[in-house]
Amino acid sequence: MFGYSYGELGAIFAMQGFAGISLFSVLLLMALGLAIIFGQMGVINMAHGEFMAAGAYTTYLLSTITEKHFPGFMPYYFIFAIIAAFFVAAILGYIAEFALIRFLYKRPLDTLLATWGLSLIMQQAYRSIFGAREVSPTLPDWLLGSVQPTDMIDIPINGMFVLGLTLFITLAVFYLMFKSSWGLKVRATTQNRLMSGAVGINTKKVDRYTFALGCGIAGVAGAAFTTIASTGPTTGTLYIVDTFMVVVFGGAASLLGTIASAFSIAQAQSILEFFISGSMAKVFTLLTLVIILMFRPEGLFASKVRR
Amino acid sequence: MRDQYDHSRLGRRTLLKALSLLPAGALLASQLSFAEVNTTGLAVTDTEVTVGILHSLTGTMAISETGAQEAEKLAIKQINDMGGVLGRKIKIIQEDGASDWPTFAEKSRKLLVNDKVAAVFGCWTSASRKAALPVFEKENGLLYYPTFYEGLEQSKNVIYTGQEATQQILDGLNWVAKEKGAKTFYLIGSDYIWPRTSMKIARKHIEKVLGGKVVGEEYKPLGDTQFGSVINKIRLKKPDVIYAAVVGGSNVAWFKQLKAAGITADKQTLLTISVTEDEVLGIGGENLEGFYSIMKYFQSQDNENNKAFVKAFKEMWGDDSVIGDVTQAAYLGPWLWKAAVEKAGSFDVDKVVAASEEGDIELTTAPEGYVKLHPNHHLWSKARVGKWKKDGQAEVVYTSDLIEPDPFPEGYQ
């Protein structure tokens, strides 16, 4: 077949499958935060990519500090960088909600404009603080290289790491949303804000923490992406279109939909890319999405929220 | 009314008197009055000449263009410290092209029509140059363009200080075919005009001249960070050489993922035409170790000119700054302009261009060694292959003879 031996083909399928799964984890990690914020609060957060960049820059800062002052700590700093990235982005999100978003809850289109403005401000801030050049943290050695189950198969360790992190974050989000009492309050607020307030839920507090959580997950995504790509002031804009695509395709308010949509887009992209060129694969993926959305405008998993 | 009339008469008389004295004074100061060195009304006074710098300070290209405008400012500062050009200090008007091609055209018009600058140093992408070109031709301006590019262009109003295709793309392929015995090539680039044109030229050279074979050709969207599938295709095809023109931030993802997939220099030869010290800063030397770039300049080049240049650049822009190929080419611009203006004895664009086209303008002080301006507006230059080291610097493993620029190579159009 195609002039390759079966062994070669098997190895390629294994690695190609992994390339798809690794794209899936990238898309999902970005889309989760966006889906939480939109699904629970109805806010279209155009600055999501910039919160991601905040996480990436945090990782870069920690890497530089560790390298200069505590070189012996290099192998372990990355774990702390992920945690720090979460909190930095979450705190920034908390402030943004307090200073800007909470005034716009009844005007969803205005949240789009306001957060877009916020994204421009954040980009310029990164440019002023870190400079226009793209930066990249020094990664610990254990994150580089690959695992070789056979001679022909190389599974990248950074890809597996991002995948593991994505699984962990996804499970944590599900636990928070569907098993914890806080998740109960979030879901109650989404369904009926007035009634939730009447039974004693502090809906303002719920909003603020939900927004902070969404931004924090974006920060973790940023930390994870430093293992595969660089960070610049406009890094966020690279991912934001793909991320919105995943959220819209999945059905904007549904977490399960987000997962299904990230998975199908990633696999389609990865399989197509193997047979046609990268740019054309993207065109076909987008075209298919548009056609499916014409028949299912509400996305794969429609939400059944009482309006 | 009467008072005012008298006052203005007085003013005019004083002015006339002053004017009659001016040429004498100016001659003493600079030996040449502006009437003689500037007959076309450029922004030249007896003590000052104004030039423009036009690069992207914002937007996605700011990453690359920062170094170029820093080098141009350094050259201008050094020229001013030496007494300027024709006895005049150079004044800079800087505009931001904002990585947006229409803005480049608009700012070019502003610099040429409103500010009447004597020369402009700027542009980076082929798209920004193509956008600004009609303005320079219509207003008869003079542009010094520093980036290596695909060639196939020559304008009276542009001096190209970077290398064109034969000085980079073809020489690089020749080197890798000879040195590594390469027969099969995998071409990969970002999806826009420069990589696509470069690969078109490369493919013709591989198939017709080298007798080799292109086993794959792939373009990824600008800024893309997912190279998994391409890398798997490369594994299947097992090319002798990966020939790459991936641009900007994508490079970081590309090289990190190559390394993670186990495609390293000890197993695979890779030659790129788009990675300079600037990009390596982001990629990290450890991800690039052992791969090759073909450029005309590397910061590690070992000669006295370059040592002085690197030292002066770091003094002005900080110890952390690095110097890539285009940064050096941008540095040549003001010096070449100074040489041409002094030869012409005038700032007039037509005279400066005529002086440049005589083909005897040389810079023995260029950091890359020796450069000479060819009548076709490009530079004679050497191609060099650098092997990347872990510390982000390159070891020069090959230096060509001086290559005559040929922007329209036969059979490649």
XYZ file of C-alpha atoms in Angstrom:
720
model
C 0.000 0.000 0.000
C 1.484 3.369 -1.141
C 4.844 1.569 -1.329
C 5.282 1.286 2.429
C 5.646 -1.812 4.513
C 2.901 -2.753 6.974
C 5.221 -2.024 9.847
C 5.805 1.487 8.628
C 2.110 2.082 8.045
C 1.268 0.819 11.506
C 3.836 3.125 13.060
C 2.516 6.085 11.080
C -1.077 5.372 12.089
C -0.030 5.208 15.720
C 1.835 8.492 15.535
C -0.794 10.168 13.383
C -3.430 9.143 15.889
C -1.348 10.680 18.604
C -0.945 13.903 16.582
C -4.752 14.116 16.446
C -5.148 13.463 20.165
C -2.510 16.042 20.960
C -4.310 18.662 18.832
C -7.494 17.646 20.632
C -5.985 18.365 24.032
C -4.732 21.763 22.853
C -8.171 22.733 21.539
C -9.983 21.394 24.578
C -7.721 23.084 27.101
C -8.364 26.450 25.459
C -12.082 25.914 24.882
C -12.929 24.694 28.407
C -12.406 28.088 30.028
C -14.251 29.873 27.262
C -17.153 27.425 27.431
C -17.484 27.800 31.195
C -17.597 31.580 30.956
C -20.010 31.653 28.040
C -22.099 28.710 29.133
C -22.604 29.852 32.709
C -22.531 33.611 32.338
C -23.354 34.401 28.699
C -20.204 36.504 28.384
C -18.325 36.334 25.083
C -14.757 36.693 26.281
C -12.622 37.984 23.418
C -9.704 38.463 25.822
C -9.501 34.726 26.526
C -6.338 34.377 24.452
C -4.676 37.159 26.412
C -5.388 35.401 29.720
C -3.723 32.402 28.131
C -0.717 34.576 27.260
C -0.651 35.745 30.892
C -0.138 32.119 31.922
C 2.559 31.630 29.293
C 4.423 34.765 30.361
C 4.199 33.656 34.004
C 5.894 30.397 33.010
C 8.554 32.318 31.112
C 9.210 34.599 34.113
C 9.499 31.662 36.505
C 11.825 29.872 34.102
C 14.087 32.917 33.853
C 14.145 33.467 37.611
C 14.846 29.781 38.296
C 17.612 29.665 35.700
C 19.338 32.752 37.131
C 18.956 32.180 40.845
C 18.077 28.540 41.568
C 19.566 26.448 38.733
C 19.291 23.292 40.820
C 15.527 23.692 40.902
C 15.198 23.616 37.076
C 13.788 20.063 36.783
C 10.851 20.866 39.061
C 9.956 24.507 38.369
C 7.502 23.680 35.594
C 4.953 22.118 37.958
C 4.954 25.267 40.073
C 4.766 27.375 36.920
C 1.476 25.714 35.989
C -0.001 26.453 39.398
C 1.306 30.019 39.299
C -0.076 30.466 35.775
C -3.509 29.410 37.017
C -3.515 31.892 39.868
C -2.067 34.818 37.903
C -4.651 34.432 35.138
C -7.445 33.820 37.647
C -6.580 36.935 39.645
C -6.418 39.004 36.457
C -9.822 37.558 35.513
C -11.203 38.370 38.942
C -10.085 41.984 38.559
C -11.478 42.207 35.017
C -14.855 40.903 36.185
C -14.934 43.361 39.043
C -13.841 46.391 37.008
C -15.539 45.742 33.684
C -17.639 42.652 33.012
C -20.161 42.914 35.862
C -21.586 46.111 34.425
C -22.425 44.396 31.155
C -24.303 41.213 32.122
C -27.536 42.261 30.492
C -25.786 43.278 27.260
C -24.033 40.247 25.733
C -22.963 42.064 22.558
C -21.321 44.762 24.640
C -19.294 42.144 26.512
C -17.887 41.218 23.118
C -16.733 44.780 22.448
C -15.535 45.420 25.987
C -13.489 42.229 26.216
C -12.058 42.885 22.760
C -10.880 46.268 24.025
C -9.503 44.516 27.085
C -7.578 42.125 24.848
C -5.975 45.044 22.979
C -4.988 46.691 26.250
C -3.491 43.450 27.543
C -1.560 42.899 24.288
C -0.051 46.358 24.507
C 0.798 45.793 28.167
C 2.690 42.598 27.238
C 4.509 44.490 24.502
C 5.552 47.213 26.947
C 6.600 44.807 29.698
C 8.164 41.897 27.785
C 8.981 43.526 24.428
C 7.726 42.694 20.972
C 9.982 39.676 20.470
C 8.579 36.242 21.122
C 9.999 34.461 24.127
C 10.192 30.839 25.139
C 10.962 29.426 28.595
C 13.760 26.917 29.030
C 12.047 23.586 29.552
C 13.206 20.954 32.027
C 15.012 18.101 30.290
C 12.389 15.511 31.155
C 9.849 17.368 28.990
C 12.004 17.155 25.872
C 12.492 14.096 23.752
C 10.215 11.156 23.125
C 9.174 7.703 24.220
C 10.015 4.902 21.788
C 7.810 1.835 22.215
C 9.248 0.413 18.954
C 12.023 1.506 16.611
C 9.723 3.397 14.334
C 7.344 5.027 16.786
C 8.263 8.230 18.629
C 5.633 9.621 20.962
C 6.576 13.191 22.028
C 6.721 13.626 25.794
C 5.508 17.220 25.715
C 2.420 16.056 23.823
C 1.706 13.377 26.430
C 2.216 15.925 29.167
C -0.319 18.324 27.655
C -2.730 15.418 27.217
C -2.377 14.376 30.851
C -2.849 17.934 32.041
C -5.958 18.305 29.890
C -7.478 15.143 31.322
C -6.773 16.347 34.845
C -8.284 19.801 34.230
C -11.336 18.363 32.489
C -12.034 15.946 35.351
C -11.530 18.730 37.878
C -13.975 20.984 36.029
C -16.566 18.217 35.885
C -16.185 17.549 39.566
C -16.518 21.256 40.350
C -19.554 21.758 38.157
C -21.524 18.603 38.828
C -20.419 17.270 42.203
C -19.483 20.213 44.387
C -21.892 22.531 46.143
C -20.288 25.453 44.401
C -21.127 23.874 41.021
C -24.696 23.508 42.177
C -24.829 27.240 42.869
C -23.328 28.027 39.465
C -25.845 25.860 37.687
C -28.704 27.305 39.728
C -27.610 30.845 38.919
C -27.446 30.010 35.220
C -30.933 28.588 35.209
C -32.661 31.280 37.184
C -30.681 34.150 38.572
C -33.568 35.807 40.442
C -34.710 32.642 42.165
C -31.137 31.715 43.088
C -30.691 35.088 44.695
C -33.961 34.607 46.558
C -32.842 31.309 48.078
C -29.666 32.883 49.381
C -27.048 32.308 46.720
C -24.668 35.233 46.348
C -24.957 35.381 42.557
C -22.441 38.200 42.199
C -19.843 36.125 43.980
C -20.698 33.098 41.827
C -20.217 35.177 38.673
C -16.892 36.534 39.813
C -15.469 33.156 40.739
C -16.772 31.527 37.567
C -15.076 34.156 35.451
C -11.865 33.827 37.445
C -11.981 30.023 37.049
C -12.414 30.284 33.274
C -9.477 32.678 33.022
C -7.379 30.493 35.318
C -7.893 27.501 33.014
C -6.772 29.705 30.113
C -3.648 30.454 32.158
C -2.948 26.734 32.570
C -3.411 26.338 28.820
C -0.832 29.080 28.341
C 1.669 27.318 30.588
C 1.080 24.042 28.735
C 1.502 25.656 25.318
C 4.958 26.936 26.164
C 6.073 23.324 25.741
C 5.071 23.323 22.075
C 5.111 26.966 20.897
C 6.438 30.431 21.625
C 4.859 33.325 23.485
C 4.449 36.826 22.111
C 2.118 39.743 22.742
C -0.260 38.513 20.036
C -0.040 34.786 20.804
C -3.589 34.794 22.147
C -5.090 35.886 18.841
C -3.624 32.799 17.160
C -5.723 30.459 19.239
C -8.871 32.485 19.785
C -10.491 31.744 16.402
C -9.977 27.974 16.742
C -11.261 28.139 20.284
C -14.454 29.961 19.367
C -14.920 27.455 16.562
C -14.790 24.592 19.044
C -17.200 26.269 21.460
C -19.728 27.239 18.794
C -19.588 23.832 17.109
C -20.015 22.015 20.382
C -23.087 23.968 21.426
C -22.107 27.009 23.370
C -23.411 26.124 26.798
C -22.467 22.463 26.948
C -19.248 21.120 28.426
C -19.809 17.679 26.912
C -20.395 19.333 23.552
C -17.100 21.186 23.876
C -15.260 17.906 24.384
C -16.991 16.181 21.485
C -16.427 19.131 19.216
C -12.734 19.512 20.094
C -12.272 15.798 19.456
C -13.999 15.737 16.067
C -12.332 18.919 14.797
C -8.889 17.722 15.885
C -9.277 14.277 14.319
C -10.691 15.672 11.075
C -7.858 18.178 10.823
C -5.191 15.626 11.622
C -6.481 12.904 9.273
C -7.038 15.331 6.385
C -3.627 16.857 6.917
C -2.017 13.528 6.275
C -3.523 13.222 2.817
C -3.628 16.862 1.659
C -1.563 19.925 2.589
C -1.960 21.698 5.928
C -3.614 24.816 4.555
C -6.108 22.832 2.474
C -6.918 20.584 5.440
C -7.884 23.665 7.408
C -10.106 24.874 4.565
C -11.918 21.521 4.388
C -12.349 21.329 8.160
C -13.870 24.808 8.238
C -16.129 24.083 5.263
C -17.446 20.924 6.922
C -18.089 22.869 10.107
C -20.030 25.539 8.237
C -22.169 22.922 6.499
C -22.941 21.065 9.734
C -23.766 24.327 11.494
C -26.196 25.199 8.703
C -28.231 22.141 9.670
C -27.599 22.361 13.415
C -27.180 26.082 14.154
C -27.248 25.430 17.899
C -24.180 23.194 17.674
C -23.656 19.481 18.366
C -25.113 19.441 21.848
C -27.927 21.935 22.240
C -28.411 23.265 25.741
C -31.834 22.989 27.285
C -31.747 26.042 29.497
C -34.971 27.729 30.464
C -34.880 31.292 29.164
C -1.942 100.353 9.478
C 0.986 102.618 8.757
C 2.925 101.224 11.626
C 2.365 97.736 10.456
C 3.442 98.605 6.918
C 6.692 100.118 8.096
C 7.342 97.177 10.310
C 6.950 94.683 7.515
C 9.218 96.730 5.220
C 11.823 96.781 7.876
C 11.460 93.069 8.305
C 11.833 92.442 4.633
C 14.929 94.620 4.392
C 16.608 92.813 7.250
C 15.662 89.524 5.688
C 17.161 90.518 2.325
C 20.342 91.608 4.009
C 20.567 88.386 5.921
C 19.893 86.365 2.781
C 22.693 88.051 0.895
C 25.087 87.078 3.653
C 23.827 83.526 3.953
C 25.648 81.800 1.098
C 28.986 83.077 2.316
C 28.349 81.873 5.841
C 27.057 78.531 4.669
C 30.005 78.021 2.385
C 32.269 78.511 5.319
C 30.272 76.099 7.417
C 29.855 73.275 4.973
C 31.597 74.338 1.786
C 28.551 73.398 -0.271
C 25.301 75.374 -0.009
C 22.049 73.524 -0.073
C 21.215 75.085 -3.445
C 24.025 73.080 -4.979
C 23.577 69.719 -3.228
C 19.813 69.742 -3.349
C 18.076 71.052 -6.445
C 14.882 69.076 -5.983
C 13.616 70.553 -2.733
C 14.357 67.722 -0.300
C 14.427 68.337 3.446
C 18.049 69.456 3.492
C 19.374 72.558 5.263
C 22.910 73.765 5.654
C 23.366 71.756 8.801
C 20.855 68.934 8.557
C 19.483 66.297 6.225
C 16.301 64.405 7.035
C 15.809 60.702 6.338
C 12.949 58.334 7.140
C 12.862 54.983 8.951
C 9.789 52.920 8.145
C 9.401 49.605 9.948
C 6.679 47.847 11.916
C 6.898 48.793 15.581
C 3.561 47.159 16.335
C 1.753 44.082 15.069
C 3.054 40.648 14.243
C 6.148 41.820 12.298
C 7.463 43.986 15.154
C 9.324 40.915 16.429
C 11.523 40.856 13.352
C 11.682 44.521 12.372
C 12.819 45.785 15.769
C 16.399 44.702 15.116
C 16.487 46.265 11.651
C 15.476 49.724 12.813
C 17.899 49.483 15.744
C 20.749 48.801 13.308
C 19.731 51.700 11.065
C 19.725 54.051 14.039
C 23.143 52.790 15.099
C 24.596 53.409 11.613
C 23.098 56.910 11.509
C 24.446 57.733 14.954
C 27.929 56.565 13.918
C 27.758 58.613 10.707
C 26.681 61.696 12.675
C 29.531 61.181 15.137
C 31.898 61.220 12.166
C 30.501 64.566 10.999
C 27.476 63.501 8.970
C 26.953 63.413 5.217
C 28.299 66.302 3.094
C 28.812 68.181 6.351
C 25.192 67.710 7.423
C 23.932 65.813 10.453
C 21.276 63.207 9.717
C 17.896 63.745 11.341
C 15.489 60.788 11.544
C 11.738 60.798 11.109
C 10.451 57.369 12.153
C 7.086 56.012 11.075
C 5.307 52.801 12.104
C 4.151 50.515 9.306
C 2.165 48.518 11.910
C 2.553 45.191 10.000
C -0.165 46.453 7.682
C 0.682 46.817 3.975
C -1.639 49.767 3.149
C -0.144 51.606 6.142
C 3.320 51.115 4.635
C 2.160 52.789 1.405
C 0.465 55.623 3.266
C 3.463 56.306 5.526
C 5.811 56.204 2.517
C 3.720 58.922 0.876
C 3.809 60.946 4.104
C 7.601 60.657 4.343
C 8.201 61.528 0.696
C 5.534 64.198 0.075
C 5.125 65.931 3.441
C 8.530 65.414 5.022
C 10.535 65.435 1.760
C 13.052 62.969 3.193
C 16.241 62.356 1.232
C 16.090 58.582 1.705
C 13.988 55.965 3.511
C 15.359 52.906 5.290
C 12.671 50.334 5.766
C 10.158 47.593 4.936
C 10.672 43.919 5.704
C 8.113 41.608 4.127
C 7.820 41.438 0.366
C 4.198 42.454 0.809
C 5.120 45.738 2.512
C 7.745 46.474 -0.138
C 5.330 45.775 -2.983
C 2.794 48.080 -1.332
C 5.274 50.936 -0.895
C 6.968 50.493 -4.299
C 4.477 52.431 -6.479
C 4.687 55.373 -4.079
C 8.482 55.457 -4.244
C 8.396 55.246 -8.037
C 5.758 57.961 -8.438
C 7.296 60.405 -5.943
C 10.850 59.501 -6.989
C 11.948 58.538 -3.492
C 14.833 56.310 -2.495
C 14.309 53.153 -0.414
C 16.996 50.969 1.177
C 15.405 47.539 1.640
C 17.260 45.148 3.979
C 15.601 41.713 3.823
C 16.733 38.630 1.910
C 13.955 37.972 -0.575
C 12.757 35.997 -3.579
C 14.289 38.327 -6.194
C 12.444 38.848 -9.480
C 12.364 42.610 -8.882
C 14.519 45.627 -9.667
C 13.389 49.210 -9.275
C 15.271 52.393 -9.963
C 14.063 53.715 -6.613
C 15.120 50.787 -4.420
C 18.547 49.619 -3.259
C 18.353 46.010 -2.043
C 20.868 45.359 0.736
C 19.674 41.812 1.459
C 20.424 38.806 -0.744
C 18.240 37.634 -3.620
C 17.444 34.036 -4.579
C 20.721 33.062 -6.286
C 22.755 34.311 -3.336
C 20.826 32.260 -0.809
C 18.348 29.693 -2.096
C 20.417 28.272 -4.968
C 23.777 28.451 -3.258
C 22.344 26.708 -0.194
C 20.947 23.880 -2.305
C 24.253 23.505 -4.144
C 26.091 23.288 -0.847
C 23.837 20.668 0.669
C 23.840 18.582 -2.528
C 27.631 18.605 -2.682
C 28.466 18.406 1.000
C 25.792 15.934 2.149
C 25.258 14.111 -1.136
C 21.589 15.008 -0.918
C 19.255 13.658 -3.603
C 15.794 13.846 -2.060
C 14.326 17.026 -0.572
C 11.276 17.781 1.537
C 10.143 21.412 1.197
C 8.186 23.077 3.980
C 7.220 26.706 4.469
C 4.690 29.135 5.840
C 1.776 29.827 3.549
C 2.402 33.192 1.917
C 4.179 34.739 -1.028
C 7.846 34.585 0.031
C 8.056 30.882 1.010
C 5.917 29.825 -1.958
C 8.038 31.742 -4.501
C 11.257 30.585 -2.844
C 10.140 26.946 -2.979
C 9.129 27.323 -6.619
C 12.671 28.477 -7.389
C 14.144 25.736 -5.190
C 12.086 23.002 -6.858
C 13.251 24.057 -10.331
C 16.862 24.041 -9.181
C 16.563 20.636 -7.493
C 14.849 18.987 -10.461
C 16.649 20.619 -13.393
C 20.147 21.434 -12.144
C 20.895 19.067 -9.266
C 19.047 16.091 -10.717
C 17.426 15.488 -7.351
C 13.845 14.803 -6.373
C 11.300 16.735 -4.321
C 9.494 14.108 -2.249
C 7.121 16.471 -0.487
C 6.068 20.106 -0.442
C 4.006 21.492 2.402
C 2.753 24.893 3.567
C 1.355 25.662 7.013
C -0.741 28.755 7.823
C 1.255 31.676 9.214
C 1.513 31.355 12.993
C 0.385 27.694 13.046
C 1.726 25.621 15.937
C 0.728 22.046 15.007
C 3.384 20.247 12.987
C 2.604 16.664 14.089
C 1.146 15.500 10.785
C 3.865 17.107 8.652
C 6.511 15.483 10.801
C 4.871 12.091 10.321
C 4.838 12.641 6.550
C 8.527 13.495 6.670
C 9.175 10.259 8.547
C 7.443 8.273 5.844
C 9.295 9.937 2.968
C 12.716 9.828 4.658
C 14.187 12.765 2.671
C 17.936 13.387 2.607
C 17.269 17.037 3.418
C 14.446 19.016 4.963
C 14.506 22.427 3.267
C 12.551 24.883 5.397
C 11.132 28.392 5.103
C 8.876 28.430 8.155
C 8.506 32.015 9.298
C 8.350 33.830 12.635
C 6.838 32.317 15.781
C 5.805 29.106 14.003
C 9.492 28.200 13.983
C 9.429 27.635 17.715
C 6.672 25.045 17.439
C 8.269 23.500 14.356
C 11.685 22.896 15.930
C 10.392 21.912 19.383
C 8.108 19.326 17.805
C 10.820 18.033 15.472
C 13.045 17.415 18.445
C 10.238 15.839 20.452
C 9.528 13.493 17.532
C 13.131 12.343 17.587
C 14.132 14.044 14.323
C 17.455 15.502 15.393
C 20.593 16.603 13.584
C 22.403 13.295 14.042
C 19.704 11.517 11.999
C 18.432 14.198 9.646
C 19.969 17.081 7.675
C 17.896 20.260 7.815
C 18.680 23.499 5.997
C 16.570 26.592 6.595
C 16.459 29.951 4.807
C 14.406 31.685 7.469
C 16.116 31.230 10.827
C 18.512 33.904 12.098
C 19.824 34.642 15.597
C 16.593 36.572 16.270
C 14.418 33.485 15.857
C 16.864 31.246 17.724
C 16.321 33.432 20.776
C 12.726 32.152 20.856
C 13.339 28.605 19.601
C 16.111 27.871 22.090
C 19.504 26.632 20.868
C 18.923 23.164 22.349
C 16.036 22.558 19.917
C 18.062 23.597 16.876
C 21.482 22.198 17.657
C 23.219 20.827 14.579
C 20.761 22.110 11.977
C 21.924 24.542 9.252
C 20.902 28.040 8.127
C 22.083 29.720 4.946
C 22.503 33.495 5.337
C 25.106 36.054 4.380
C 25.819 37.078 7.939
C 26.026 35.448 11.358
C 26.727 37.292 14.597
C 29.611 34.909 15.349
C 31.476 35.861 12.155
C 35.112 36.301 12.997
C 36.585 39.560 11.655
C 37.545 42.971 13.062
C 34.659 44.875 11.419
C 32.143 42.521 12.920
C 33.678 42.607 16.396
C 33.409 46.411 16.383
C 29.841 46.232 15.049
C 28.644 43.695 17.638
C 30.269 45.715 20.411
C 28.702 49.003 19.263
C 25.294 47.365 18.794
C 25.298 45.883 22.281
C 26.475 49.162 23.786
C 23.538 50.957 22.197
C 20.794 48.337 22.554
C 21.780 46.234 25.543
C 23.823 43.102 26.253
C 20.845 40.816 25.686
C 20.355 41.939 22.096
C 21.257 39.562 19.266
C 22.088 40.397 15.669
C 20.582 38.475 12.778
C 21.227 38.550 9.058
C 18.702 41.271 8.252
C 19.841 43.457 11.136
C 23.268 43.574 9.529
C 21.827 44.238 6.059
C 19.805 47.109 7.523
C 22.998 48.497 9.076
C 24.572 48.664 5.603
C 21.784 50.935 4.264
C 22.807 54.315 5.744
C 26.481 53.626 4.962
C 25.781 52.797 1.311
C 23.604 55.887 1.044
C 26.342 58.065 2.572
C 28.905 56.697 0.113
C 26.625 57.309 -2.875
C 25.657 60.827 -1.757
C 29.278 61.796 -1.251
C 30.235 60.372 -4.617
C 27.390 62.248 -6.324
C 28.103 65.399 -4.309
C 24.352 65.814 -4.046
C 21.291 64.559 -2.182
C 19.178 64.549 -5.359
C 17.674 61.097 -5.785
C 18.488 60.863 -9.505
C 22.118 61.761 -8.920
C 22.452 59.388 -5.939
C 20.935 56.549 -7.983
C 23.227 57.332 -10.924
C 26.242 57.251 -8.604
C 25.030 53.960 -7.114
C 24.609 52.413 -10.558
C 28.212 52.967 -11.542
C 29.050 49.839 -9.610
C 32.055 51.074 -7.693
C 30.514 51.806 -4.318
C 32.141 49.510 -1.793
C 32.125 49.140 1.973
C 35.287 47.628 3.323
C 33.976 48.256 6.823
C 30.864 46.078 6.473
C 30.425 43.585 9.339
C 29.958 40.743 6.825
C 33.357 41.618 5.390
C 33.409 43.157 1.968
C 30.337 44.341 0.047
C 30.009 46.113 -3.256
C 26.973 47.621 -4.927
C 26.122 46.141 -8.339
C 24.593 48.362 -11.083
C 21.420 46.250 -10.752
C 20.804 47.753 -7.272
C 21.728 44.581 -5.375
C 24.889 43.758 -3.436
C 27.687 41.411 -4.318
C 27.761 39.184 -1.279
C 28.954 35.894 0.055
C 26.633 33.109 1.136
C 27.460 31.410 4.405
C 26.168 28.250 6.021
C 25.959 28.313 9.785
C 25.629 25.250 11.998
C 23.583 26.125 15.092
C 25.062 25.542 18.514
C 23.347 25.087 21.856
C 24.130 28.643 22.973
C 22.076 30.135 20.118
C 25.059 31.150 17.991
C 26.093 29.603 14.685
C 29.418 28.184 13.617
C 30.132 29.204 10.025
C 30.986 25.983 8.170
C 30.953 27.279 4.608
C 31.643 30.620 2.944
C 31.116 31.077 -0.776
C 33.045 33.381 -3.090
C 31.491 36.774 -3.784
C 28.324 36.010 -5.722
C 27.210 38.417 -8.418
C 23.589 39.401 -7.766
C 21.170 38.207 -10.429
C 17.629 39.233 -9.538
C 16.188 37.665 -12.694
C 17.958 34.284 -12.962
C 17.214 32.604 -16.275
C 14.876 29.636 -16.132
C 13.532 30.356 -12.644
C 10.749 32.826 -13.368
